[in-house]
PDB file of C-alpha atoms and ligand atoms in Angstrom:
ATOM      1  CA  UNK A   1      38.511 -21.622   8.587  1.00  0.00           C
ATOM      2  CA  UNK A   2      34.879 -20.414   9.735  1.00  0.00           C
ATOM      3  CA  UNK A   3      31.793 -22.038   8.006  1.00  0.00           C
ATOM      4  CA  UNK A   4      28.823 -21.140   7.227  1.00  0.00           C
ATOM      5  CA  UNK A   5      25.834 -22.174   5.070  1.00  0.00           C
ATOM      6  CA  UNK A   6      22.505 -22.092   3.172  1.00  0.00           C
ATOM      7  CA  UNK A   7      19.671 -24.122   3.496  1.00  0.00           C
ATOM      8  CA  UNK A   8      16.624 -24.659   1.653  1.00  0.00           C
ATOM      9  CA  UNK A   9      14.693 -26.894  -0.859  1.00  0.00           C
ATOM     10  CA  UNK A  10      15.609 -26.583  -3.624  1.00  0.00           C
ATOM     11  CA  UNK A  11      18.952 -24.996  -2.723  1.00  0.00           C
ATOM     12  CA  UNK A  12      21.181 -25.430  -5.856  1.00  0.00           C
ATOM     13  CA  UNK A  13      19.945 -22.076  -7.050  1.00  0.00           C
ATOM     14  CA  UNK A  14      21.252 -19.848  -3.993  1.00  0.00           C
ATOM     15  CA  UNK A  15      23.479 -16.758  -5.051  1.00  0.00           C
ATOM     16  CA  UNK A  16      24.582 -16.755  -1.220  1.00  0.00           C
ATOM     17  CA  UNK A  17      27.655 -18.563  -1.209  1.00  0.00           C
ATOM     18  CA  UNK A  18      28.962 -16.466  -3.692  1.00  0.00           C
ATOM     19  CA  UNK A  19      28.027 -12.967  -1.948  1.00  0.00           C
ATOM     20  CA  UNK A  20      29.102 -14.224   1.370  1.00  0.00           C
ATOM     21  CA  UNK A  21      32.086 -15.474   0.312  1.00  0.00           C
ATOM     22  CA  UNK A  22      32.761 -11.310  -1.376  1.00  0.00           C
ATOM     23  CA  UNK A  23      31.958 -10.175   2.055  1.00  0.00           C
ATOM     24  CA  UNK A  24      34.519 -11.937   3.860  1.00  0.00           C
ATOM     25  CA  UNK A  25      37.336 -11.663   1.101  1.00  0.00           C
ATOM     26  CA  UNK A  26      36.483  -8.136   2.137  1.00  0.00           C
ATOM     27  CA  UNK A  27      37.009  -8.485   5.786  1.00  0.00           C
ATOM     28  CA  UNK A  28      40.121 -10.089   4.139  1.00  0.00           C
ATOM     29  CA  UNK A  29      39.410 -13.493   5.816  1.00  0.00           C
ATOM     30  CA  UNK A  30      38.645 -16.724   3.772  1.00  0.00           C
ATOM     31  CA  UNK A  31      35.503 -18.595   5.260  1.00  0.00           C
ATOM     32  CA  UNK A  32      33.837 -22.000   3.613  1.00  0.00           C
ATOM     33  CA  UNK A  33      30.274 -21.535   3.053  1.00  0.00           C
ATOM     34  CA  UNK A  34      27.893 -24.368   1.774  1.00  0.00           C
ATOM     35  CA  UNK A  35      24.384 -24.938   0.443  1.00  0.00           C
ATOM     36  CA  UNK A  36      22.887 -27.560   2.430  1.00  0.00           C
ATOM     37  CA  UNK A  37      19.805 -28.981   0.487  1.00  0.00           C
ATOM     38  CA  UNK A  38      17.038 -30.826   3.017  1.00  0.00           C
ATOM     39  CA  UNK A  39      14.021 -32.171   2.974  1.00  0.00           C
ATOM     40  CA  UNK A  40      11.553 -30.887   5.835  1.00  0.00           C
ATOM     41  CA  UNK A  41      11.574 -34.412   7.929  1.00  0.00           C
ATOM     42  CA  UNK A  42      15.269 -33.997   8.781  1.00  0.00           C
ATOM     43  CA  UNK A  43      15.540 -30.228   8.914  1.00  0.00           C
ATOM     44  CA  UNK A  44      16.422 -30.108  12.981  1.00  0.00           C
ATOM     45  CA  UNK A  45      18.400 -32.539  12.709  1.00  0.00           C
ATOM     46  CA  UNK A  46      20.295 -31.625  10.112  1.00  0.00           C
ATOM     47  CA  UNK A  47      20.683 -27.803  11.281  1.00  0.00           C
ATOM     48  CA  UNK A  48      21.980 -29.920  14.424  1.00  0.00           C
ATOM     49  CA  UNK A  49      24.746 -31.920  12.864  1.00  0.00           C
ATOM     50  CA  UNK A  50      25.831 -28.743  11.357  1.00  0.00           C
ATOM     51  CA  UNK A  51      26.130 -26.736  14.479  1.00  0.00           C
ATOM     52  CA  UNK A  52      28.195 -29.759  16.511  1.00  0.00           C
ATOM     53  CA  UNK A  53      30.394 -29.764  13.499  1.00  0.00           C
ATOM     54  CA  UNK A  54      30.945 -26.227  14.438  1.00  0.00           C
ATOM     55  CA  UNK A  55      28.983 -24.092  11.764  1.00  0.00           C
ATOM     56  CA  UNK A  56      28.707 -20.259  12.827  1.00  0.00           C
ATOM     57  CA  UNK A  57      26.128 -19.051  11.176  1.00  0.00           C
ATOM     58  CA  UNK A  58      23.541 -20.570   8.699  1.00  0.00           C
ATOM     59  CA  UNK A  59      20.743 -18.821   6.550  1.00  0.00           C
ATOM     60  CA  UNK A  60      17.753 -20.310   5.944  1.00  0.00           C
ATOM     61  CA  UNK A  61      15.676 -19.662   2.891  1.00  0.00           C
ATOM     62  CA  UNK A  62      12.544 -21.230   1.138  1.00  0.00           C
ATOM     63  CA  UNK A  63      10.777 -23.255   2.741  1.00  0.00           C
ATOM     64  CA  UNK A  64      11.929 -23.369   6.441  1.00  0.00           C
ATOM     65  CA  UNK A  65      12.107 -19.925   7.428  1.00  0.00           C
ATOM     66  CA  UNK A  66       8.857 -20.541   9.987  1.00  0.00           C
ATOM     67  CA  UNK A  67      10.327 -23.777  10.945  1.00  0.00           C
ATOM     68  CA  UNK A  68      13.085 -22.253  11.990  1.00  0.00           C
ATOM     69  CA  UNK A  69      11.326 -19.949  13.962  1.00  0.00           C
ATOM     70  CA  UNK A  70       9.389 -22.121  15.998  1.00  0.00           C
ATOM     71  CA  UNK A  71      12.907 -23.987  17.001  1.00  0.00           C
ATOM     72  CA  UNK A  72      14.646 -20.903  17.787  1.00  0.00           C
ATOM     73  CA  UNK A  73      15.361 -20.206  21.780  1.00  0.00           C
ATOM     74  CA  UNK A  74      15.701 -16.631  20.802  1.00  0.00           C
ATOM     75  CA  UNK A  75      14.125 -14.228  18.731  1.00  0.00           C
ATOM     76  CA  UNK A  76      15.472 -10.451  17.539  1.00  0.00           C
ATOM     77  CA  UNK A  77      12.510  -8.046  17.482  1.00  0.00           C
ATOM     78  CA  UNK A  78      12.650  -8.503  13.352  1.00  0.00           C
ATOM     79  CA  UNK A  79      12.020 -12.494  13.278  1.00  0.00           C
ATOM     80  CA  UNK A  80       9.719 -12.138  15.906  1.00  0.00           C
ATOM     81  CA  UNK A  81       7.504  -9.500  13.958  1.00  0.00           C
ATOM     82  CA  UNK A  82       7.805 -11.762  10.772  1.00  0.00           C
ATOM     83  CA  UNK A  83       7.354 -14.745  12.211  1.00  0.00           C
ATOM     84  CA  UNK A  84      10.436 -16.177  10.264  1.00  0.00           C
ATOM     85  CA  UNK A  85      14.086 -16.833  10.758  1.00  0.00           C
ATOM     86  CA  UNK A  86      16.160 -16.033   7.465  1.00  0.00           C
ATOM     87  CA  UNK A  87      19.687 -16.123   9.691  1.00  0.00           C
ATOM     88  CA  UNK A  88      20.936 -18.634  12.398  1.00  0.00           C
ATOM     89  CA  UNK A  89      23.365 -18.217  14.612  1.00  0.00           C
ATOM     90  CA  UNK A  90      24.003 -20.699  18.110  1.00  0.00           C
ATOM     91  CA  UNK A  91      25.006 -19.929  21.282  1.00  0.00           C
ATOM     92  CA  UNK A  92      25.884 -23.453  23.347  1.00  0.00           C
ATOM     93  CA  UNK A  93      24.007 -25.204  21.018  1.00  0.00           C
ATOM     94  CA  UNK A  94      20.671 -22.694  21.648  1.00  0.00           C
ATOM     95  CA  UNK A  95      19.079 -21.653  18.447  1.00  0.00           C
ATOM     96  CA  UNK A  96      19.195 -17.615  17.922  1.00  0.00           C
ATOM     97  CA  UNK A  97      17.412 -16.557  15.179  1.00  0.00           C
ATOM     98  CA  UNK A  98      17.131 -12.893  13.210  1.00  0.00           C
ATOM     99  CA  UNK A  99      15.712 -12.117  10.093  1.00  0.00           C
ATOM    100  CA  UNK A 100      17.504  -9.254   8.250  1.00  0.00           C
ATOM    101  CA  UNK A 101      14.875  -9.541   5.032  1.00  0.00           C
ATOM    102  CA  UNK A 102      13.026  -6.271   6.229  1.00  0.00           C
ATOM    103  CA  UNK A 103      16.517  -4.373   6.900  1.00  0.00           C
ATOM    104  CA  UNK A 104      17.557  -5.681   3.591  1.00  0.00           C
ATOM    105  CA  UNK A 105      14.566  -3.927   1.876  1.00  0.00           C
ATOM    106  CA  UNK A 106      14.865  -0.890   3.887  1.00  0.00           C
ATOM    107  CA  UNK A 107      18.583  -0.128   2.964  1.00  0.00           C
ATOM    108  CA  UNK A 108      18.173  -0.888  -0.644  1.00  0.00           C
ATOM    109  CA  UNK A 109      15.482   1.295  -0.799  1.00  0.00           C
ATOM    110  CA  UNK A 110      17.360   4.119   1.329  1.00  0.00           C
ATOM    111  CA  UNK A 111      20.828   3.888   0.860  1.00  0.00           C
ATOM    112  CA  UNK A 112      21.374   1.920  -2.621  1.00  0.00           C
ATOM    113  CA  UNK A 113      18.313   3.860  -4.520  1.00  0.00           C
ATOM    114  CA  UNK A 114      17.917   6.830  -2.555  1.00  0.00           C
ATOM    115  CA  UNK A 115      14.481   7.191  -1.338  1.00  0.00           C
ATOM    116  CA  UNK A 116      13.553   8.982   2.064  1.00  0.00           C
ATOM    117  CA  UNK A 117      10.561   6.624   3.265  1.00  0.00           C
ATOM    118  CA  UNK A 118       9.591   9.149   5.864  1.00  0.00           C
ATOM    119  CA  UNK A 119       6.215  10.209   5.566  1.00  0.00           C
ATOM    120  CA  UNK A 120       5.540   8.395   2.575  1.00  0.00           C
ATOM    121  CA  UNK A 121       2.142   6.402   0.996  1.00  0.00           C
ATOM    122  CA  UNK A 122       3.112   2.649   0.526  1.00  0.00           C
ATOM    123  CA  UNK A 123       1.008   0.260  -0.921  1.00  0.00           C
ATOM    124  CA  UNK A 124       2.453  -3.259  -0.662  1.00  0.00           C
ATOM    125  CA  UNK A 125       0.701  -6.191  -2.822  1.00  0.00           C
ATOM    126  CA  UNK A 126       0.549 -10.270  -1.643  1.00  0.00           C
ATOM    127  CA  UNK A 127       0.204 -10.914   2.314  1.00  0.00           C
ATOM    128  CA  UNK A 128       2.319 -13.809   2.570  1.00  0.00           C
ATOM    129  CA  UNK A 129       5.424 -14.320   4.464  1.00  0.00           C
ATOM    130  CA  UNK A 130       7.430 -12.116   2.110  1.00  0.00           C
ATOM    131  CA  UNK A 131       5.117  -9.007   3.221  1.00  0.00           C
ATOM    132  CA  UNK A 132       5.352  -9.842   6.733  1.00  0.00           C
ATOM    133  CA  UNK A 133       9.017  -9.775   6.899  1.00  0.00           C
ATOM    134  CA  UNK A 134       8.844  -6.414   5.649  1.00  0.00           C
ATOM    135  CA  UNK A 135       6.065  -4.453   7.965  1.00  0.00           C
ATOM    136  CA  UNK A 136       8.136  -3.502  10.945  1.00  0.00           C
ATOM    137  CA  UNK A 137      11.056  -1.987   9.121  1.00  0.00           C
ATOM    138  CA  UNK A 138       8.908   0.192   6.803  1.00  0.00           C
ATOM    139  CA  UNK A 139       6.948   1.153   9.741  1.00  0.00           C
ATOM    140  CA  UNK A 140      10.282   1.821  11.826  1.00  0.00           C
ATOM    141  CA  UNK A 141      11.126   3.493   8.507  1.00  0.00           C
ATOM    142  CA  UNK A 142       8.595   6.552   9.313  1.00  0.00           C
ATOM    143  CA  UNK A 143       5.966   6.150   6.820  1.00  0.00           C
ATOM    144  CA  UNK A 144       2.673   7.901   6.917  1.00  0.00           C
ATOM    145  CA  UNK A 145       0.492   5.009   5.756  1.00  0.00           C
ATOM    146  CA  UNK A 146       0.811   1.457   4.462  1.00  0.00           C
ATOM    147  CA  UNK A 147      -1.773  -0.549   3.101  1.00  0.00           C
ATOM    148  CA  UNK A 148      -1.653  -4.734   2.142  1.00  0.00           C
ATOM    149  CA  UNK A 149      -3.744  -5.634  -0.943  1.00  0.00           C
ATOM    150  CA  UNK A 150      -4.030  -8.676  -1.373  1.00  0.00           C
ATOM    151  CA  UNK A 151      -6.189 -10.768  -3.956  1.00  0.00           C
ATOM    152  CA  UNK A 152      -8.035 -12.794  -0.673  1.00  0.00           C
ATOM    153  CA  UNK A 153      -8.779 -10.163   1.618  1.00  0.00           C
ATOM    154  CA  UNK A 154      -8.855 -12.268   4.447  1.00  0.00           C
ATOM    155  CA  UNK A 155      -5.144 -12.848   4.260  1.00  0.00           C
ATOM    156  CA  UNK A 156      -4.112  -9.468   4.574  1.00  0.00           C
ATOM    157  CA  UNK A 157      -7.023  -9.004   7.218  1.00  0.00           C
ATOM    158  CA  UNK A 158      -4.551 -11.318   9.494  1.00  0.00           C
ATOM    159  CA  UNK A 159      -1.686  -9.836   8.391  1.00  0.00           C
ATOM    160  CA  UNK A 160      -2.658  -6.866   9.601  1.00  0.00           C
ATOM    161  CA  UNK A 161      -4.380  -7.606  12.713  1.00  0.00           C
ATOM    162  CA  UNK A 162      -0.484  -8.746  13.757  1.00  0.00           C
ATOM    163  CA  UNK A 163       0.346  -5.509  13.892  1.00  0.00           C
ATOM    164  CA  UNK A 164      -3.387  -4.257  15.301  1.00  0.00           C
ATOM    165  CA  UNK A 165      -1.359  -1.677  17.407  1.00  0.00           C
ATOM    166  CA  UNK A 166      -0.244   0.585  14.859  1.00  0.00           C
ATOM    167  CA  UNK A 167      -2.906   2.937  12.954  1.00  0.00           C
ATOM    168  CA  UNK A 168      -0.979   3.227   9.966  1.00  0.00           C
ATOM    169  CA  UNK A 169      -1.992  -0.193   8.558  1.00  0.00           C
ATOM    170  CA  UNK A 170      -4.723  -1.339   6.592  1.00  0.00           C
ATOM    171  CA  UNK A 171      -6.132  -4.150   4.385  1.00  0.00           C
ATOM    172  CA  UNK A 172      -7.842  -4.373   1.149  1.00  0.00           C
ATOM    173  CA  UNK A 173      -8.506  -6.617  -1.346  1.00  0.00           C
ATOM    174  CA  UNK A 174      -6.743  -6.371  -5.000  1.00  0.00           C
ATOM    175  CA  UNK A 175     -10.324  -5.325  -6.825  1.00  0.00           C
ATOM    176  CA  UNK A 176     -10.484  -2.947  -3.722  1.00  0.00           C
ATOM    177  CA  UNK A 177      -8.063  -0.641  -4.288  1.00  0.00           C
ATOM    178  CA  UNK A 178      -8.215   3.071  -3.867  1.00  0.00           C
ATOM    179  CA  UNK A 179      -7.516   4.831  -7.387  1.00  0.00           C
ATOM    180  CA  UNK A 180      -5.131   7.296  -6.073  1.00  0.00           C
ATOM    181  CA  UNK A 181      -1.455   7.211  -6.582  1.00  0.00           C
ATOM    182  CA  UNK A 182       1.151   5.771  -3.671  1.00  0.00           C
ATOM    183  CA  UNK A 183       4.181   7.006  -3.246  1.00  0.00           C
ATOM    184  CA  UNK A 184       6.158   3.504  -3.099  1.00  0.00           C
ATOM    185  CA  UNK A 185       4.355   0.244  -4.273  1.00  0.00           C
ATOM    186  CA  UNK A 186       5.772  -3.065  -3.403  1.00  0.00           C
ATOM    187  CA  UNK A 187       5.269  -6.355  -5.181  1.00  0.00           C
ATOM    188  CA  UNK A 188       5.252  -8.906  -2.668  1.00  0.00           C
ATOM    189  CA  UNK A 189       3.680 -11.442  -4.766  1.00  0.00           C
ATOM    190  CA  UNK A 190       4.985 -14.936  -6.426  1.00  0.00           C
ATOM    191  CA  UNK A 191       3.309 -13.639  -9.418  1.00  0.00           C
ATOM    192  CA  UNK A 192       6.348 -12.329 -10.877  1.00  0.00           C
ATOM    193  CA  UNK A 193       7.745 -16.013 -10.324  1.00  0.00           C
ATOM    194  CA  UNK A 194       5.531 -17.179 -13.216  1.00  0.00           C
ATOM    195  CA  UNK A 195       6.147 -13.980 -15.011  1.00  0.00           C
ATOM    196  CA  UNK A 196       2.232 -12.141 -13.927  1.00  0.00           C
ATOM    197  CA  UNK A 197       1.277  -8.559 -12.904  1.00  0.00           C
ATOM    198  CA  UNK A 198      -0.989  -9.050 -10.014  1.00  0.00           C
ATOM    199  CA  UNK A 199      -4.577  -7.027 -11.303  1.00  0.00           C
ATOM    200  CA  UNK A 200      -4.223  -3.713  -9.565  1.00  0.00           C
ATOM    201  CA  UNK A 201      -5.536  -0.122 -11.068  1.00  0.00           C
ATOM    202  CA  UNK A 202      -2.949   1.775 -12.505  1.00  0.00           C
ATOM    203  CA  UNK A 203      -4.195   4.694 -11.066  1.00  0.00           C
ATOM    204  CA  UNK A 204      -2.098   3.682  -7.573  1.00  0.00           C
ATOM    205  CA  UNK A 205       1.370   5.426 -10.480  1.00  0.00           C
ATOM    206  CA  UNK A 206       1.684   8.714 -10.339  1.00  0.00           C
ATOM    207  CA  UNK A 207       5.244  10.687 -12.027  1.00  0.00           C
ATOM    208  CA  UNK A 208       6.083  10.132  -8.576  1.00  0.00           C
ATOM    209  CA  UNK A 209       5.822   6.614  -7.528  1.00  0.00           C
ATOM    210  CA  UNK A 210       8.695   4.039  -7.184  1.00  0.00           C
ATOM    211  CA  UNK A 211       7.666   0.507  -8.153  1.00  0.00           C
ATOM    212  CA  UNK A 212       9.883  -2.431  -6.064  1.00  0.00           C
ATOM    213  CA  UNK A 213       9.545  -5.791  -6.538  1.00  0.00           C
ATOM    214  CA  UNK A 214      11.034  -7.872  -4.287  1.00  0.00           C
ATOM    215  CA  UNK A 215      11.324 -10.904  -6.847  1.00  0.00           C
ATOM    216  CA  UNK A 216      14.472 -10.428  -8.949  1.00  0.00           C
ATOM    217  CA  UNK A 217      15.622 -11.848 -12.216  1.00  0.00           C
ATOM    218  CA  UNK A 218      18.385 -11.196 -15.258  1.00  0.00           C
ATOM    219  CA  UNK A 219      15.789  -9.189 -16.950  1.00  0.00           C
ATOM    220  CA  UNK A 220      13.085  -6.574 -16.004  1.00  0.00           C
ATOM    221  CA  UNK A 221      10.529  -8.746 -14.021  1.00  0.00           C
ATOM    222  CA  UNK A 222       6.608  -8.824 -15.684  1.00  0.00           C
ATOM    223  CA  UNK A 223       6.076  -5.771 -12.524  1.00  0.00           C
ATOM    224  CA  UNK A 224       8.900  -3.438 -13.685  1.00  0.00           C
ATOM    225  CA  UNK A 225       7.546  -3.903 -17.237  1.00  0.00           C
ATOM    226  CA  UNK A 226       4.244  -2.900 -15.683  1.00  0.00           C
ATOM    227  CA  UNK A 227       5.168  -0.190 -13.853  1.00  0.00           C
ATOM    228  CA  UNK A 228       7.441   1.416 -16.764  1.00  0.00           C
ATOM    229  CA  UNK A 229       4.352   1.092 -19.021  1.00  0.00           C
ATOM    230  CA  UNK A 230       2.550   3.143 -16.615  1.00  0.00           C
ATOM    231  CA  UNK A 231       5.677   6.138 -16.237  1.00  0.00           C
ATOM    232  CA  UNK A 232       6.211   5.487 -13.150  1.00  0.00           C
ATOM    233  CA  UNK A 233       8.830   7.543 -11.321  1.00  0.00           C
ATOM    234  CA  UNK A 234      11.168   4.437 -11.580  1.00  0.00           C
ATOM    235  CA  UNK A 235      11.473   0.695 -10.199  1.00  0.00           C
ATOM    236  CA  UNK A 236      13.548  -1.824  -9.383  1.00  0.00           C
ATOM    237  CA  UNK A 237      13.917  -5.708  -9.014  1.00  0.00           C
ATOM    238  CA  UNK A 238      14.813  -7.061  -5.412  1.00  0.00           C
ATOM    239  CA  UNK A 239      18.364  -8.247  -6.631  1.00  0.00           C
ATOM    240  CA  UNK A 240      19.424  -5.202  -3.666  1.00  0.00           C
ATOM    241  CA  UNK A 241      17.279  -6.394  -1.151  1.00  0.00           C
ATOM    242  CA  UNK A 242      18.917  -9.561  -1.575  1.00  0.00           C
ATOM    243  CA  UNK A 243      22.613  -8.674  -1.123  1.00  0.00           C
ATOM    244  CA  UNK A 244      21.343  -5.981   1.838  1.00  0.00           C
ATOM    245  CA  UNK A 245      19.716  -8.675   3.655  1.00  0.00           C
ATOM    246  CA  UNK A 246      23.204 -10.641   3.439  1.00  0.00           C
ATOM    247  CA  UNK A 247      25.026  -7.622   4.298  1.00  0.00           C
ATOM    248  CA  UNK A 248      22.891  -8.004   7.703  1.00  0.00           C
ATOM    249  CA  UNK A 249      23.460 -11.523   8.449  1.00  0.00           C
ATOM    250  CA  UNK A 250      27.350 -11.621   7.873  1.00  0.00           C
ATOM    251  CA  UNK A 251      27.251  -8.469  10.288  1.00  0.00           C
ATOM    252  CA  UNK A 252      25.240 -10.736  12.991  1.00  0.00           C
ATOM    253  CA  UNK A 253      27.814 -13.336  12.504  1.00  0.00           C
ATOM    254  CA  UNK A 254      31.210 -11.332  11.959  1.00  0.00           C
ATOM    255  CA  UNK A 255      30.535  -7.731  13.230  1.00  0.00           C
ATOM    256  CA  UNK A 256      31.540  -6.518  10.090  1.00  0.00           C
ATOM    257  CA  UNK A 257      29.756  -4.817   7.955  1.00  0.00           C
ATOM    258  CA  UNK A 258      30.717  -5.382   3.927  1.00  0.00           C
ATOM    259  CA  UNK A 259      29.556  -3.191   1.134  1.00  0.00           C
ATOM    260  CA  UNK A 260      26.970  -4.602  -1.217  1.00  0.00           C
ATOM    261  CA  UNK A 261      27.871  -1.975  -4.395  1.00  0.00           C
ATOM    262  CA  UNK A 262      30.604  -4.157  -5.781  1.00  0.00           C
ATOM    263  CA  UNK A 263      28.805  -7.581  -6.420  1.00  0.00           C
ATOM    264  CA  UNK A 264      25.809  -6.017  -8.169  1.00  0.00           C
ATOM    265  CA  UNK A 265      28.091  -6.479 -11.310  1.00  0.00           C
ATOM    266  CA  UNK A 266      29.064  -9.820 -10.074  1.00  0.00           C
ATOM    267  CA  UNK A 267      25.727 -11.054  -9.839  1.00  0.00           C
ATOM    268  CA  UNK A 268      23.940  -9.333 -12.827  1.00  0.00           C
ATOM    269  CA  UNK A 269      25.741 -10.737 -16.053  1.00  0.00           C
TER     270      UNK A 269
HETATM  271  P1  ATR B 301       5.638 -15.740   0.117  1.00  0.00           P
HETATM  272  O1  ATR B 301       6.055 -16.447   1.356  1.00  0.00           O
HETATM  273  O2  ATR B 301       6.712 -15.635  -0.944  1.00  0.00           O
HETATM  274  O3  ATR B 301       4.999 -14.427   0.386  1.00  0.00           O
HETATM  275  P2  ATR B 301       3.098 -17.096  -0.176  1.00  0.00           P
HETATM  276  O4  ATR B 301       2.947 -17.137   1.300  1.00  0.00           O
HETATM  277  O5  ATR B 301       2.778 -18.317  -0.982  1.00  0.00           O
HETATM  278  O6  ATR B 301       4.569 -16.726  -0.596  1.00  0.00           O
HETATM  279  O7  ATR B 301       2.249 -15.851  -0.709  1.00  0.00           O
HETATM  280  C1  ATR B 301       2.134 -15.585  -2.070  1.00  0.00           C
HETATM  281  C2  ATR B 301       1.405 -14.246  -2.236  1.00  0.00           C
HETATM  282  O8  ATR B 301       1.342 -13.916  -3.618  1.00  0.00           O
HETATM  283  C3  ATR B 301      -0.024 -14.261  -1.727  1.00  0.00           C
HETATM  284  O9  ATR B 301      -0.309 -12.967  -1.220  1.00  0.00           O
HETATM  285  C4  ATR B 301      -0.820 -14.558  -2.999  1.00  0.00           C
HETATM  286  O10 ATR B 301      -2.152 -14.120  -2.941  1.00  0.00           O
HETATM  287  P3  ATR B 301      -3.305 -15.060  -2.249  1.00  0.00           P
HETATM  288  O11 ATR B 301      -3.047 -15.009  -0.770  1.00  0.00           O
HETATM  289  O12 ATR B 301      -4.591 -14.416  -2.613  1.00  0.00           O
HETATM  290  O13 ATR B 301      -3.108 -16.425  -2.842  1.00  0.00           O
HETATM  291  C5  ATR B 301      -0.030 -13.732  -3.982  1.00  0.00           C
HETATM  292  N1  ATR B 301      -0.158 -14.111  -5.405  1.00  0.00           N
HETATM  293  C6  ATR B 301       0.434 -15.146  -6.050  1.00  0.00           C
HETATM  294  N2  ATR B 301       0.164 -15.115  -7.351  1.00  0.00           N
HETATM  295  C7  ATR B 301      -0.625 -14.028  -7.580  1.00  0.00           C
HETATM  296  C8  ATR B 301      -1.236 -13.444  -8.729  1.00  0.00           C
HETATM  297  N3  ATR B 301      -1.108 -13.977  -9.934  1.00  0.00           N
HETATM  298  N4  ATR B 301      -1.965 -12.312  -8.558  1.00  0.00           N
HETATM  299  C9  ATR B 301      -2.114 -11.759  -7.347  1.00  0.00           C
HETATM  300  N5  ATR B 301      -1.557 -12.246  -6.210  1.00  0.00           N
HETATM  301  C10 ATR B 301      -0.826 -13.380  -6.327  1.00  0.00           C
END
């Protein structure tokens, strides 16, 4: 049998054995995946006594995704641009590592809600490593303009300067904020985390605007609340982005791609 795995710190919480473990029943294989909980001394190693006992593939979630990075031999074009590895595969013992976070986004946005993100106004809030995954793919994604608000300015000023060579991009801080409606808004913040609405206008909702937040929970998160008080076109939680980014990684390790529609019952009592 194949095996796989999650690690992180804390790790207990991870939905990923679970979803993984749809994906291949799926493929109609049976696979053992683990969480794997470390402590950041004995990360390498530990990621190394998995692969010689002949793990595939291994995600990595909170907090080692740069770690991983800077261990990796090679990069895809995604964990370069966000500077963090969320999937691991090995090849001879070489680190390869992708990050399938932004794609994630992207499809739950396109395919599982609907939206065309061609062309479109997007105002993303926070500039830490949760934004940066997601730059490149919206801006693959055709959009007209993206801006990073974040509540220190000089944060998203680096974020941005990353990606100096596209025009699309700029950086403000929260209180800065044009009052003019976007046509997506993304909460990239840990506010949600301690159930806070990061202090934008509400002028960025129009009837038209769809509200994301890439945090998820059972219930509507403090943003969704937040943007539903403010008739907004509609939102959503990041429970998609989370089985989409999955979706990605068991393709990079299996070549096959599952469908995520299924398990959103599964993993939403
Ligand atoms: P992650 O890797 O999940 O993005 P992070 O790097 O710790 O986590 O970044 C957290 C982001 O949430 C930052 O953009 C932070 O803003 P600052 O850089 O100004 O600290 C933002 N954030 C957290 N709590 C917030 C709140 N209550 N209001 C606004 N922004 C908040």
């Amino acid at each position: 049998m194949q095996r796989f795995a999650v690690i992180g710190n804390p790790i207990e919480h991870s939905k990923s054995p679970q979803i993984h473990s749809a994906f291949a029943a799926q493929e109609g294989i049976e696979i053992h995946y683990q969480r794997v909980l470390a402590e950041p001394d004995d990360f390498i190693s530990t990621v190394n006594q998995l692969q010689e006992q002949g793990l595939i593939g291994l995600n990595i979630t909170l907090p080692f995704k740069v770690l991983a990075h800077a261990n990796c031999l090679q990069l895809n074009e995604y964990a370069q641009a966000a500077g963090a590895v969320n999937t691991l595969s090995f090849n001879q013992g070489d680190w390869q590592g992708a990050n399938t976070d932004g794609i994630g986004l992207l499809r739950d946005l396109e395919k599982n809600i609907g939206l065309s993100l061609s062309d479109q106004r997007v105002l993303i809030i926070g500039a830490g490593g949760a934004t940066r995954g997601i730059v490149l793919p919206l801006i693959e994604a055709g959009i007209a303009e993206l801006c990073i608000a974040n509540r220190s300015l000089s944060r998203a000023e680096e974020l941005v300067s990353l990606f100096a060579d596209r025009s699309q991009i700029s950086a403000c801080a929260l209180a800065d904020i044009k009052h003019e409606s976007y046509d997506l808004v993304i909460n990239a913040t840990s506010a949600s985390l301690s159930n806070q609405v990061p202090a934008i206008p509400a002028a960025v909702i129009s009837s038209t605007t769809f509200c994301y937040d890439l945090a998820y929970a059972n219930d509507d998160t403090a943003f969704m609340l937040w943007a539903k008080s403010h008739k907004a076109q509609g939102c959503s939680d990041g429970l998609g982005m989370l089985l989409e980014q999955a979706a990605e990684s068991y393709f990079i390790w299996r070549g096959f791609r599952p469908e995520t529609a299924a398990l959103f019952p599964l993993l939403r009592p």
